[in-house]
CSV table of C-alpha atoms and ligand atoms in Angstrom, one decimal:
chain,number,residue,atom,x,y,z
H,1,UNK,CA,0.0,0.0,0.0
H,2,UNK,CA,2.8,2.4,0.8
H,3,UNK,CA,4.3,1.9,-2.6
H,4,UNK,CA,1.2,2.7,-4.6
H,5,UNK,CA,0.3,6.2,-5.6
H,6,UNK,CA,-2.0,7.9,-3.0
H,7,UNK,CA,-5.5,7.7,-4.2
H,8,UNK,CA,-9.0,6.6,-3.1
H,9,UNK,CA,-7.7,3.1,-2.2
H,10,UNK,CA,-5.1,4.1,0.3
H,11,UNK,CA,-5.1,7.9,1.1
H,12,UNK,CA,-7.0,7.3,4.5
H,13,UNK,CA,-4.0,5.4,5.7
H,14,UNK,CA,-1.3,7.8,4.5
H,15,UNK,CA,0.1,8.7,7.9
H,16,UNK,CA,0.6,5.0,8.7
H,17,UNK,CA,2.7,4.2,5.6
H,18,UNK,CA,6.5,4.4,5.2
H,19,UNK,CA,7.7,7.2,2.9
H,20,UNK,CA,8.3,6.4,-0.8
H,21,UNK,CA,9.7,8.6,-3.5
H,22,UNK,CA,8.0,8.4,-6.9
H,23,UNK,CA,9.3,9.1,-10.4
H,24,UNK,CA,7.0,10.0,-13.3
H,25,UNK,CA,5.7,7.2,-15.6
H,26,UNK,CA,6.0,8.4,-19.2
H,27,UNK,CA,2.7,6.8,-20.5
H,28,UNK,CA,2.6,6.7,-24.2
H,29,UNK,CA,0.2,5.6,-27.0
H,30,UNK,CA,0.2,5.2,-30.8
H,31,UNK,CA,1.4,8.3,-32.6
H,32,UNK,CA,2.5,10.0,-29.4
H,33,UNK,CA,4.8,12.8,-30.5
H,34,UNK,CA,6.0,13.7,-27.0
H,35,UNK,CA,7.1,10.3,-25.9
H,36,UNK,CA,10.8,11.1,-25.8
H,37,UNK,CA,10.3,14.3,-24.0
H,38,UNK,CA,8.3,12.5,-21.3
H,39,UNK,CA,10.8,9.7,-21.0
H,40,UNK,CA,13.8,12.1,-20.7
H,41,UNK,CA,12.0,14.0,-18.0
H,42,UNK,CA,11.2,10.8,-16.1
H,43,UNK,CA,14.8,9.6,-16.4
H,44,UNK,CA,16.2,12.9,-15.2
H,45,UNK,CA,14.0,12.8,-12.1
H,46,UNK,CA,14.8,9.2,-11.3
H,47,UNK,CA,18.5,9.9,-11.7
H,48,UNK,CA,18.2,12.7,-9.2
H,49,UNK,CA,16.1,10.7,-6.7
H,50,UNK,CA,18.7,7.9,-6.8
H,51,UNK,CA,21.5,10.2,-5.7
H,52,UNK,CA,20.1,9.4,-2.3
H,53,UNK,CA,21.1,5.8,-1.3
H,54,UNK,CA,18.0,3.8,-2.3
H,55,UNK,CA,17.3,0.2,-1.5
H,56,UNK,CA,15.1,-0.6,-4.5
H,57,UNK,CA,13.1,0.7,-7.4
H,58,UNK,CA,9.8,-1.1,-8.1
H,59,UNK,CA,7.8,-0.9,-11.3
H,60,UNK,CA,5.3,-2.8,-13.4
H,61,UNK,CA,7.2,-3.5,-16.6
H,62,UNK,CA,5.6,-2.0,-19.7
H,63,UNK,CA,2.1,-1.6,-18.4
H,64,UNK,CA,0.8,-0.1,-15.2
H,65,UNK,CA,-2.4,-2.1,-14.9
H,66,UNK,CA,-5.0,-0.9,-12.3
H,67,UNK,CA,-3.3,2.5,-12.5
H,68,UNK,CA,-5.1,3.0,-15.9
H,69,UNK,CA,-3.4,0.6,-18.4
H,70,UNK,CA,-0.6,3.1,-18.7
H,71,UNK,CA,2.0,1.8,-21.2
H,72,UNK,CA,5.6,2.7,-21.7
H,73,UNK,CA,8.1,1.7,-24.3
H,74,UNK,CA,10.5,-1.2,-23.7
H,75,UNK,CA,13.4,1.3,-24.2
H,76,UNK,CA,12.3,3.3,-21.2
H,77,UNK,CA,12.3,0.2,-18.9
H,78,UNK,CA,15.7,-0.6,-20.2
H,79,UNK,CA,17.1,2.8,-19.4
H,80,UNK,CA,15.6,2.6,-15.9
H,81,UNK,CA,17.2,-0.8,-15.3
H,82,UNK,CA,20.6,0.6,-16.3
H,83,UNK,CA,20.3,3.6,-14.0
H,84,UNK,CA,19.1,1.4,-11.1
H,85,UNK,CA,22.0,-1.0,-11.6
H,86,UNK,CA,24.6,1.8,-11.8
H,87,UNK,CA,23.3,3.0,-8.5
H,88,UNK,CA,23.6,-0.4,-6.8
H,89,UNK,CA,19.9,-0.4,-6.0
H,90,UNK,CA,17.7,-3.5,-6.6
H,91,UNK,CA,15.1,-3.5,-9.4
H,92,UNK,CA,11.8,-5.1,-8.5
H,93,UNK,CA,9.5,-6.0,-11.4
H,94,UNK,CA,5.9,-6.5,-10.4
H,95,UNK,CA,4.7,-8.9,-13.1
H,96,UNK,CA,1.5,-9.8,-11.3
H,97,UNK,CA,-0.5,-8.4,-14.2
H,98,UNK,CA,2.0,-8.3,-17.0
H,99,UNK,CA,3.4,-11.8,-16.7
H,100,UNK,CA,2.5,-15.0,-18.5
H,101,UNK,CA,2.2,-13.7,-22.0
H,102,UNK,CA,0.1,-10.6,-21.3
H,103,UNK,CA,2.6,-8.2,-22.8
H,104,UNK,CA,3.4,-10.4,-25.9
H,105,UNK,CA,6.4,-12.2,-24.4
H,106,UNK,CA,6.3,-14.7,-21.5
H,107,UNK,CA,7.3,-11.9,-19.1
H,108,UNK,CA,7.2,-8.2,-19.8
H,109,UNK,CA,10.8,-7.7,-18.6
H,110,UNK,CA,12.0,-10.0,-21.5
H,111,UNK,CA,10.6,-7.5,-24.0
H,112,UNK,CA,12.6,-4.8,-22.4
H,113,UNK,CA,15.7,-7.1,-22.4
H,114,UNK,CA,16.4,-6.6,-18.7
H,115,UNK,CA,16.9,-8.9,-15.8
H,116,UNK,CA,15.3,-7.6,-12.6
H,117,UNK,CA,16.6,-8.6,-9.2
H,118,UNK,CA,13.3,-9.6,-7.8
H,119,UNK,CA,10.0,-10.4,-9.6
H,120,UNK,CA,6.5,-10.9,-8.2
H,121,UNK,CA,4.1,-13.1,-10.1
H,122,UNK,CA,0.6,-14.2,-9.5
H,123,UNK,CA,-2.7,-14.0,-11.6
H,124,UNK,CA,-1.6,-15.7,-14.8
H,125,UNK,CA,0.5,-18.2,-12.9
H,126,UNK,CA,-2.5,-20.5,-12.4
H,127,UNK,CA,-4.5,-19.0,-15.3
H,128,UNK,CA,-6.5,-17.3,-12.5
H,129,UNK,CA,-7.9,-20.7,-11.6
H,130,UNK,CA,-6.5,-20.9,-8.0
H,131,UNK,CA,-4.9,-18.3,-5.9
H,132,UNK,CA,-1.1,-18.5,-5.9
H,133,UNK,CA,1.7,-15.9,-5.8
H,134,UNK,CA,5.5,-16.3,-6.0
H,135,UNK,CA,8.4,-13.9,-5.4
H,136,UNK,CA,11.4,-14.7,-7.5
H,137,UNK,CA,14.9,-13.6,-6.5
H,138,UNK,CA,18.2,-13.6,-8.2
H,139,UNK,CA,20.6,-16.3,-6.9
H,140,UNK,CA,22.8,-13.7,-5.1
H,141,UNK,CA,19.8,-12.5,-3.1
H,142,UNK,CA,18.6,-16.0,-2.4
H,143,UNK,CA,22.1,-17.0,-1.2
H,144,UNK,CA,22.3,-14.2,1.3
H,145,UNK,CA,19.6,-16.0,3.3
H,146,UNK,CA,21.4,-19.3,3.2
H,147,UNK,CA,23.4,-19.8,6.4
H,148,UNK,CA,23.8,-22.1,9.4
H,149,UNK,CA,22.7,-19.2,11.5
H,150,UNK,CA,18.9,-19.0,11.9
H,151,UNK,CA,19.2,-15.3,12.2
H,152,UNK,CA,19.8,-15.2,8.5
H,153,UNK,CA,16.7,-17.0,7.6
H,154,UNK,CA,13.9,-15.1,5.9
H,155,UNK,CA,11.3,-15.9,8.5
H,156,UNK,CA,8.2,-15.3,6.5
H,157,UNK,CA,5.7,-17.6,5.0
H,158,UNK,CA,2.0,-17.8,4.3
H,159,UNK,CA,-0.4,-20.5,5.7
H,160,UNK,CA,-0.9,-21.8,2.2
H,161,UNK,CA,2.6,-21.4,0.8
H,162,UNK,CA,3.2,-23.9,-2.0
H,163,UNK,CA,-0.4,-25.2,-1.7
H,164,UNK,CA,-0.3,-28.5,-3.7
H,165,UNK,CA,-3.5,-27.7,-5.6
H,166,UNK,CA,-2.3,-24.2,-6.5
H,167,UNK,CA,1.0,-25.7,-7.7
H,168,UNK,CA,-0.9,-28.4,-9.8
H,169,UNK,CA,-3.0,-25.6,-11.4
H,170,UNK,CA,0.1,-23.5,-12.1
H,171,UNK,CA,1.9,-26.5,-13.7
H,172,UNK,CA,-1.2,-27.2,-15.8
H,173,UNK,CA,-1.5,-23.6,-16.9
H,174,UNK,CA,2.2,-23.3,-17.7
H,175,UNK,CA,2.0,-26.5,-19.8
H,176,UNK,CA,-0.7,-24.9,-21.9
H,177,UNK,CA,1.2,-21.6,-22.2
H,178,UNK,CA,4.4,-23.4,-23.3
H,179,UNK,CA,2.5,-25.6,-25.8
H,180,UNK,CA,0.8,-22.7,-27.5
H,181,UNK,CA,2.9,-19.5,-27.3
H,182,UNK,CA,1.3,-18.3,-30.5
H,183,UNK,CA,-1.8,-17.4,-28.4
H,184,UNK,CA,0.1,-14.4,-27.0
H,185,UNK,CA,2.8,-13.9,-29.5
H,186,UNK,CA,0.5,-12.8,-32.3
H,187,UNK,CA,-2.1,-10.9,-30.3
H,188,UNK,CA,-1.0,-7.3,-30.9
H,189,UNK,CA,-2.0,-7.4,-34.6
H,190,UNK,CA,-5.5,-8.7,-33.7
H,191,UNK,CA,-6.1,-5.8,-31.5
H,192,UNK,CA,-4.7,-3.3,-34.0
H,193,UNK,CA,-6.9,-4.5,-36.8
H,194,UNK,CA,-10.0,-3.9,-34.7
H,195,UNK,CA,-8.7,-0.6,-33.3
H,196,UNK,CA,-8.6,0.9,-36.8
H,197,UNK,CA,-12.4,1.4,-36.6
H,198,UNK,CA,-12.5,2.4,-32.9
H,199,UNK,CA,-9.9,5.2,-33.8
H,200,UNK,CA,-12.5,6.9,-36.0
H,201,UNK,CA,-14.7,7.7,-33.0
H,202,UNK,CA,-14.1,11.4,-31.9
H,203,UNK,CA,-14.4,10.5,-28.2
H,204,UNK,CA,-11.5,8.0,-28.4
H,205,UNK,CA,-8.1,9.2,-27.4
H,206,UNK,CA,-4.6,7.7,-26.7
H,207,UNK,CA,-5.0,4.3,-28.2
H,208,UNK,CA,-2.3,1.9,-26.9
H,209,UNK,CA,-1.5,-1.8,-27.3
H,210,UNK,CA,1.0,-4.0,-25.6
H,211,UNK,CA,0.8,-7.7,-26.4
H,212,UNK,CA,-2.7,-8.9,-25.4
H,213,UNK,CA,-3.6,-5.6,-23.7
H,214,UNK,CA,-5.4,-2.9,-25.6
H,215,UNK,CA,-6.6,0.4,-24.0
H,216,UNK,CA,-7.8,3.8,-24.9
H,217,UNK,CA,-9.3,6.9,-23.1
H,218,UNK,CA,-12.7,8.4,-23.5
H,219,UNK,CA,-12.4,12.1,-23.8
H,220,UNK,CA,-14.3,13.6,-20.8
H,221,UNK,CA,-12.7,17.0,-20.2
H,222,UNK,CA,-11.4,17.7,-16.7
H,223,UNK,CA,-13.2,15.0,-14.6
H,224,UNK,CA,-10.6,12.2,-15.3
H,225,UNK,CA,-9.9,9.4,-12.9
H,226,UNK,CA,-11.0,6.1,-11.5
H,227,UNK,CA,-14.3,7.4,-10.2
H,228,UNK,CA,-15.5,9.1,-13.3
H,229,UNK,CA,-19.0,7.9,-14.1
H,230,UNK,CA,-18.5,7.3,-17.9
H,231,UNK,CA,-16.9,3.9,-17.3
H,232,UNK,CA,-19.9,2.7,-15.2
H,233,UNK,CA,-22.3,3.8,-17.9
H,234,UNK,CA,-20.3,2.0,-20.6
H,235,UNK,CA,-20.0,-1.1,-18.5
H,236,UNK,CA,-23.7,-1.3,-17.9
H,237,UNK,CA,-24.5,-0.8,-21.6
H,238,UNK,CA,-22.0,-3.4,-22.6
H,239,UNK,CA,-23.3,-6.0,-20.2
H,240,UNK,CA,-26.7,-5.6,-21.7
H,241,UNK,CA,-25.2,-6.4,-25.1
H,242,UNK,CA,-23.4,-9.5,-23.8
H,243,UNK,CA,-19.9,-8.2,-23.1
H,244,UNK,CA,-18.5,-7.9,-19.6
H,245,UNK,CA,-15.8,-5.1,-19.5
H,246,UNK,CA,-14.5,-3.3,-16.5
H,247,UNK,CA,-13.4,0.3,-17.4
H,248,UNK,CA,-11.0,2.1,-15.1
H,249,UNK,CA,-12.7,5.4,-14.9
H,250,UNK,CA,-12.6,6.8,-18.4
H,251,UNK,CA,-10.1,4.1,-19.6
H,252,UNK,CA,-11.6,1.3,-21.6
H,253,UNK,CA,-9.5,-1.7,-22.0
H,254,UNK,CA,-9.5,-5.3,-23.2
H,255,UNK,CA,-7.3,-7.8,-21.6
H,256,UNK,CA,-9.0,-11.0,-22.8
H,257,UNK,CA,-8.2,-14.5,-21.7
H,258,UNK,CA,-5.8,-16.1,-24.2
H,259,UNK,CA,-8.4,-18.7,-25.1
H,260,UNK,CA,-10.7,-16.0,-26.7
H,261,UNK,CA,-11.7,-16.9,-30.2
H,262,UNK,CA,-11.3,-14.4,-33.2
H,263,UNK,CA,-15.1,-14.2,-33.3
H,264,UNK,CA,-15.4,-13.4,-29.7
H,265,UNK,CA,-12.8,-10.6,-30.0
H,266,UNK,CA,-14.6,-9.3,-33.0
H,267,UNK,CA,-17.9,-9.3,-31.1
H,268,UNK,CA,-16.3,-7.5,-28.2
H,269,UNK,CA,-15.0,-4.7,-30.4
H,270,UNK,CA,-18.3,-4.5,-32.3
H,271,UNK,CA,-20.2,-4.0,-29.0
H,272,UNK,CA,-17.8,-1.3,-27.8
H,273,UNK,CA,-18.0,0.5,-31.1
H,274,UNK,CA,-21.8,0.5,-31.0
H,275,UNK,CA,-21.9,1.8,-27.5
H,276,UNK,CA,-19.4,4.5,-28.1
H,277,UNK,CA,-21.1,5.6,-31.3
H,278,UNK,CA,-24.3,6.2,-29.4
H,279,UNK,CA,-22.8,8.0,-26.4
O,301,LIG,C1,0.3,-5.2,-10.7
O,301,LIG,C2,-0.2,-5.8,-9.4
O,301,LIG,N1,0.6,-6.1,-8.4
O,301,LIG,C3,0.2,-6.6,-7.3
O,301,LIG,C4,-1.2,-6.9,-7.1
O,301,LIG,C5,-1.6,-7.5,-5.8
O,301,LIG,O1,-1.4,-8.9,-5.8
O,301,LIG,P1,-1.9,-9.8,-4.7
O,301,LIG,O2,-3.4,-9.8,-4.7
O,301,LIG,O3,-1.3,-11.1,-5.1
O,301,LIG,O4,-1.3,-9.3,-3.4
O,301,LIG,C6,-2.1,-6.7,-8.1
O,301,LIG,C7,-3.5,-7.0,-7.9
O,301,LIG,O5,-4.4,-6.7,-8.6
O,301,LIG,C8,-1.6,-6.1,-9.3
O,301,LIG,O6,-2.4,-5.9,-10.4
Protein backbone atom coordinates (compact mmCIF):
# COMPACT_ATOMS: atom_id res chain seq x y z
CA UNK A 1 0.00 0.00 0.00
CA UNK A 2 2.83 2.36 0.82
CA UNK A 3 4.34 1.88 -2.63
CA UNK A 4 1.19 2.73 -4.55
CA UNK A 5 0.28 6.25 -5.57
CA UNK A 6 -1.97 7.91 -2.98
CA UNK A 7 -5.55 7.68 -4.16
CA UNK A 8 -9.02 6.63 -3.08
CA UNK A 9 -7.72 3.14 -2.20
CA UNK A 10 -5.14 4.14 0.35
CA UNK A 11 -5.14 7.87 1.15
CA UNK A 12 -7.00 7.34 4.45
CA UNK A 13 -3.99 5.41 5.73
CA UNK A 14 -1.35 7.82 4.47
CA UNK A 15 0.07 8.67 7.90
CA UNK A 16 0.58 4.97 8.69
CA UNK A 17 2.70 4.19 5.65
CA UNK A 18 6.45 4.45 5.16
CA UNK A 19 7.66 7.25 2.88
CA UNK A 20 8.27 6.45 -0.76
CA UNK A 21 9.67 8.61 -3.54
CA UNK A 22 7.96 8.44 -6.92
CA UNK A 23 9.26 9.11 -10.40
CA UNK A 24 6.97 9.98 -13.31
CA UNK A 25 5.72 7.21 -15.58
CA UNK A 26 5.98 8.39 -19.21
CA UNK A 27 2.73 6.84 -20.46
CA UNK A 28 2.55 6.67 -24.20
CA UNK A 29 0.23 5.64 -27.01
CA UNK A 30 0.17 5.18 -30.77
CA UNK A 31 1.41 8.31 -32.59
CA UNK A 32 2.52 10.00 -29.37
CA UNK A 33 4.85 12.78 -30.51
CA UNK A 34 6.02 13.67 -27.02
CA UNK A 35 7.12 10.27 -25.86
CA UNK A 36 10.83 11.09 -25.82
CA UNK A 37 10.32 14.35 -23.95
CA UNK A 38 8.30 12.53 -21.27
CA UNK A 39 10.83 9.71 -21.00
CA UNK A 40 13.77 12.09 -20.71
CA UNK A 41 12.00 14.00 -17.95
CA UNK A 42 11.25 10.79 -16.05
CA UNK A 43 14.84 9.57 -16.38
CA UNK A 44 16.17 12.91 -15.17
CA UNK A 45 13.96 12.83 -12.07
CA UNK A 46 14.77 9.19 -11.33
CA UNK A 47 18.50 9.86 -11.65
CA UNK A 48 18.18 12.73 -9.20
CA UNK A 49 16.15 10.66 -6.73
CA UNK A 50 18.70 7.86 -6.81
CA UNK A 51 21.47 10.21 -5.74
CA UNK A 52 20.14 9.41 -2.28
CA UNK A 53 21.08 5.81 -1.34
CA UNK A 54 18.03 3.78 -2.31
CA UNK A 55 17.29 0.15 -1.51
CA UNK A 56 15.12 -0.62 -4.49
CA UNK A 57 13.08 0.67 -7.38
CA UNK A 58 9.83 -1.11 -8.14
CA UNK A 59 7.80 -0.88 -11.33
CA UNK A 60 5.27 -2.76 -13.38
CA UNK A 61 7.22 -3.46 -16.56
CA UNK A 62 5.61 -2.01 -19.74
CA UNK A 63 2.06 -1.65 -18.38
CA UNK A 64 0.75 -0.11 -15.19
CA UNK A 65 -2.43 -2.13 -14.87
CA UNK A 66 -4.98 -0.93 -12.32
CA UNK A 67 -3.35 2.51 -12.49
CA UNK A 68 -5.05 3.01 -15.89
CA UNK A 69 -3.40 0.63 -18.38
CA UNK A 70 -0.60 3.15 -18.73
CA UNK A 71 1.95 1.83 -21.18
CA UNK A 72 5.61 2.73 -21.68
CA UNK A 73 8.13 1.72 -24.32
CA UNK A 74 10.54 -1.18 -23.65
CA UNK A 75 13.42 1.28 -24.23
CA UNK A 76 12.31 3.27 -21.20
CA UNK A 77 12.29 0.22 -18.93
CA UNK A 78 15.75 -0.65 -20.22
CA UNK A 79 17.05 2.81 -19.40
CA UNK A 80 15.55 2.63 -15.91
CA UNK A 81 17.15 -0.75 -15.33
CA UNK A 82 20.58 0.61 -16.30
CA UNK A 83 20.29 3.59 -13.98
CA UNK A 84 19.12 1.41 -11.09
CA UNK A 85 22.01 -1.01 -11.61
CA UNK A 86 24.56 1.80 -11.84
CA UNK A 87 23.29 3.04 -8.48
CA UNK A 88 23.56 -0.37 -6.82
CA UNK A 89 19.86 -0.43 -6.03
CA UNK A 90 17.67 -3.46 -6.61
CA UNK A 91 15.15 -3.49 -9.44
CA UNK A 92 11.85 -5.14 -8.53
CA UNK A 93 9.51 -6.03 -11.38
CA UNK A 94 5.88 -6.46 -10.40
CA UNK A 95 4.71 -8.91 -13.07
CA UNK A 96 1.49 -9.81 -11.27
CA UNK A 97 -0.54 -8.41 -14.16
CA UNK A 98 2.02 -8.26 -16.97
CA UNK A 99 3.42 -11.80 -16.69
CA UNK A 100 2.52 -15.01 -18.52
CA UNK A 101 2.17 -13.72 -22.05
CA UNK A 102 0.10 -10.64 -21.28
CA UNK A 103 2.58 -8.22 -22.83
CA UNK A 104 3.37 -10.35 -25.86
CA UNK A 105 6.35 -12.19 -24.35
CA UNK A 106 6.30 -14.72 -21.54
CA UNK A 107 7.28 -11.93 -19.13
CA UNK A 108 7.23 -8.21 -19.83
CA UNK A 109 10.81 -7.74 -18.60
CA UNK A 110 12.02 -9.97 -21.45
CA UNK A 111 10.60 -7.55 -24.02
CA UNK A 112 12.64 -4.80 -22.39
CA UNK A 113 15.67 -7.10 -22.40
CA UNK A 114 16.42 -6.63 -18.71
CA UNK A 115 16.91 -8.95 -15.76
CA UNK A 116 15.26 -7.65 -12.59
CA UNK A 117 16.64 -8.58 -9.16
CA UNK A 118 13.26 -9.56 -7.78
CA UNK A 119 10.03 -10.42 -9.57
CA UNK A 120 6.54 -10.87 -8.20
CA UNK A 121 4.13 -13.08 -10.12
CA UNK A 122 0.59 -14.24 -9.52
CA UNK A 123 -2.67 -13.97 -11.55
CA UNK A 124 -1.62 -15.73 -14.80
CA UNK A 125 0.51 -18.23 -12.88
CA UNK A 126 -2.50 -20.49 -12.41
CA UNK A 127 -4.48 -18.96 -15.27
CA UNK A 128 -6.48 -17.29 -12.52
CA UNK A 129 -7.91 -20.68 -11.58
CA UNK A 130 -6.54 -20.94 -8.03
CA UNK A 131 -4.86 -18.31 -5.85
CA UNK A 132 -1.10 -18.47 -5.89
CA UNK A 133 1.72 -15.95 -5.83
CA UNK A 134 5.49 -16.25 -6.04
CA UNK A 135 8.39 -13.90 -5.37
CA UNK A 136 11.41 -14.73 -7.51
CA UNK A 137 14.87 -13.58 -6.50
CA UNK A 138 18.24 -13.59 -8.20
CA UNK A 139 20.58 -16.26 -6.94
CA UNK A 140 22.76 -13.72 -5.08
CA UNK A 141 19.78 -12.48 -3.10
CA UNK A 142 18.61 -16.02 -2.39
CA UNK A 143 22.08 -17.04 -1.23
CA UNK A 144 22.25 -14.20 1.28
CA UNK A 145 19.55 -16.00 3.30
CA UNK A 146 21.38 -19.33 3.23
CA UNK A 147 23.40 -19.82 6.38
CA UNK A 148 23.81 -22.09 9.39
CA UNK A 149 22.71 -19.15 11.49
CA UNK A 150 18.90 -19.04 11.92
CA UNK A 151 19.24 -15.27 12.19
CA UNK A 152 19.84 -15.16 8.45
CA UNK A 153 16.67 -17.05 7.62
CA UNK A 154 13.90 -15.14 5.88
CA UNK A 155 11.28 -15.94 8.49
CA UNK A 156 8.20 -15.26 6.49
CA UNK A 157 5.68 -17.63 5.00
CA UNK A 158 1.99 -17.85 4.28
CA UNK A 159 -0.37 -20.45 5.70
CA UNK A 160 -0.88 -21.84 2.22
CA UNK A 161 2.63 -21.43 0.82
CA UNK A 162 3.21 -23.94 -1.99
CA UNK A 163 -0.36 -25.19 -1.70
CA UNK A 164 -0.35 -28.47 -3.68
CA UNK A 165 -3.55 -27.73 -5.58
CA UNK A 166 -2.30 -24.24 -6.46
CA UNK A 167 0.98 -25.74 -7.70
CA UNK A 168 -0.87 -28.35 -9.78
CA UNK A 169 -3.02 -25.63 -11.36
CA UNK A 170 0.10 -23.54 -12.05
CA UNK A 171 1.86 -26.48 -13.68
CA UNK A 172 -1.16 -27.25 -15.85
CA UNK A 173 -1.51 -23.62 -16.90
CA UNK A 174 2.22 -23.33 -17.65
CA UNK A 175 2.02 -26.48 -19.80
CA UNK A 176 -0.74 -24.89 -21.87
CA UNK A 177 1.18 -21.64 -22.21
CA UNK A 178 4.37 -23.41 -23.28
CA UNK A 179 2.54 -25.60 -25.75
CA UNK A 180 0.81 -22.72 -27.49
CA UNK A 181 2.85 -19.49 -27.28
CA UNK A 182 1.26 -18.31 -30.52
CA UNK A 183 -1.77 -17.44 -28.39
CA UNK A 184 0.08 -14.45 -26.95
CA UNK A 185 2.83 -13.87 -29.54
CA UNK A 186 0.46 -12.75 -32.28
CA UNK A 187 -2.14 -10.88 -30.27
CA UNK A 188 -1.04 -7.30 -30.94
CA UNK A 189 -2.01 -7.44 -34.62
CA UNK A 190 -5.45 -8.73 -33.72
CA UNK A 191 -6.10 -5.76 -31.46
CA UNK A 192 -4.69 -3.31 -34.00
CA UNK A 193 -6.93 -4.54 -36.80
CA UNK A 194 -10.04 -3.86 -34.68
CA UNK A 195 -8.74 -0.59 -33.28
CA UNK A 196 -8.60 0.93 -36.78
CA UNK A 197 -12.38 1.38 -36.60
CA UNK A 198 -12.46 2.45 -32.94
CA UNK A 199 -9.91 5.15 -33.81
CA UNK A 200 -12.47 6.89 -36.02
CA UNK A 201 -14.67 7.74 -33.03
CA UNK A 202 -14.13 11.36 -31.94
CA UNK A 203 -14.38 10.53 -28.22
CA UNK A 204 -11.55 7.99 -28.40
CA UNK A 205 -8.06 9.18 -27.44
CA UNK A 206 -4.62 7.73 -26.70
CA UNK A 207 -5.02 4.27 -28.21
CA UNK A 208 -2.35 1.91 -26.91
CA UNK A 209 -1.53 -1.76 -27.26
CA UNK A 210 1.03 -3.99 -25.58
CA UNK A 211 0.75 -7.67 -26.43
CA UNK A 212 -2.69 -8.90 -25.41
CA UNK A 213 -3.64 -5.63 -23.67
CA UNK A 214 -5.41 -2.86 -25.59
CA UNK A 215 -6.65 0.37 -24.03
CA UNK A 216 -7.84 3.85 -24.89
CA UNK A 217 -9.26 6.87 -23.09
CA UNK A 218 -12.69 8.37 -23.52
CA UNK A 219 -12.43 12.13 -23.79
CA UNK A 220 -14.30 13.56 -20.79
CA UNK A 221 -12.72 16.96 -20.22
CA UNK A 222 -11.44 17.66 -16.74
CA UNK A 223 -13.16 14.99 -14.64
CA UNK A 224 -10.63 12.25 -15.27
CA UNK A 225 -9.88 9.40 -12.93
CA UNK A 226 -10.97 6.13 -11.50
CA UNK A 227 -14.29 7.39 -10.16
CA UNK A 228 -15.49 9.07 -13.33
CA UNK A 229 -18.99 7.88 -14.13
CA UNK A 230 -18.53 7.29 -17.86
CA UNK A 231 -16.92 3.89 -17.29
CA UNK A 232 -19.85 2.70 -15.21
CA UNK A 233 -22.29 3.75 -17.92
CA UNK A 234 -20.30 2.01 -20.65
CA UNK A 235 -19.98 -1.10 -18.50
CA UNK A 236 -23.75 -1.28 -17.87
CA UNK A 237 -24.52 -0.83 -21.57
CA UNK A 238 -21.99 -3.44 -22.64
CA UNK A 239 -23.25 -6.04 -20.16
CA UNK A 240 -26.71 -5.59 -21.66
CA UNK A 241 -25.22 -6.43 -25.06
CA UNK A 242 -23.41 -9.52 -23.76
CA UNK A 243 -19.91 -8.18 -23.07
CA UNK A 244 -18.46 -7.85 -19.58
CA UNK A 245 -15.84 -5.13 -19.48
CA UNK A 246 -14.53 -3.26 -16.47
CA UNK A 247 -13.42 0.27 -17.42
CA UNK A 248 -10.99 2.07 -15.10
CA UNK A 249 -12.71 5.45 -14.88
CA UNK A 250 -12.58 6.79 -18.43
CA UNK A 251 -10.10 4.13 -19.58
CA UNK A 252 -11.64 1.35 -21.65
CA UNK A 253 -9.47 -1.72 -21.96
CA UNK A 254 -9.55 -5.26 -23.23
CA UNK A 255 -7.34 -7.84 -21.56
CA UNK A 256 -9.01 -11.00 -22.82
CA UNK A 257 -8.21 -14.54 -21.74
CA UNK A 258 -5.76 -16.13 -24.16
CA UNK A 259 -8.40 -18.72 -25.13
CA UNK A 260 -10.66 -16.04 -26.66
CA UNK A 261 -11.66 -16.86 -30.24
CA UNK A 262 -11.33 -14.42 -33.16
CA UNK A 263 -15.12 -14.22 -33.34
CA UNK A 264 -15.43 -13.39 -29.65
CA UNK A 265 -12.82 -10.65 -29.98
CA UNK A 266 -14.57 -9.26 -33.04
CA UNK A 267 -17.87 -9.25 -31.13
CA UNK A 268 -16.26 -7.48 -28.16
CA UNK A 269 -14.98 -4.68 -30.37
CA UNK A 270 -18.27 -4.48 -32.26
CA UNK A 271 -20.20 -3.98 -29.00
CA UNK A 272 -17.76 -1.33 -27.77
CA UNK A 273 -17.99 0.46 -31.12
CA UNK A 274 -21.80 0.46 -31.02
CA UNK A 275 -21.91 1.83 -27.48
CA UNK A 276 -19.36 4.55 -28.12
CA UNK A 277 -21.07 5.62 -31.34
CA UNK A 278 -24.32 6.18 -29.42
CA UNK A 279 -22.81 8.03 -26.45
C1 LIG B 1 0.30 -5.24 -10.69
C2 LIG B 1 -0.24 -5.82 -9.42
N1 LIG B 1 0.59 -6.05 -8.41
C3 LIG B 1 0.15 -6.58 -7.26
C4 LIG B 1 -1.17 -6.91 -7.08
C5 LIG B 1 -1.60 -7.52 -5.79
O1 LIG B 1 -1.36 -8.85 -5.85
P1 LIG B 1 -1.87 -9.83 -4.69
O2 LIG B 1 -3.36 -9.77 -4.73
O3 LIG B 1 -1.35 -11.15 -5.09
O4 LIG B 1 -1.33 -9.31 -3.42
C6 LIG B 1 -2.08 -6.69 -8.11
C7 LIG B 1 -3.49 -7.02 -7.93
O5 LIG B 1 -4.37 -6.70 -8.64
C8 LIG B 1 -1.59 -6.13 -9.32
O6 LIG B 1 -2.42 -5.91 -10.36
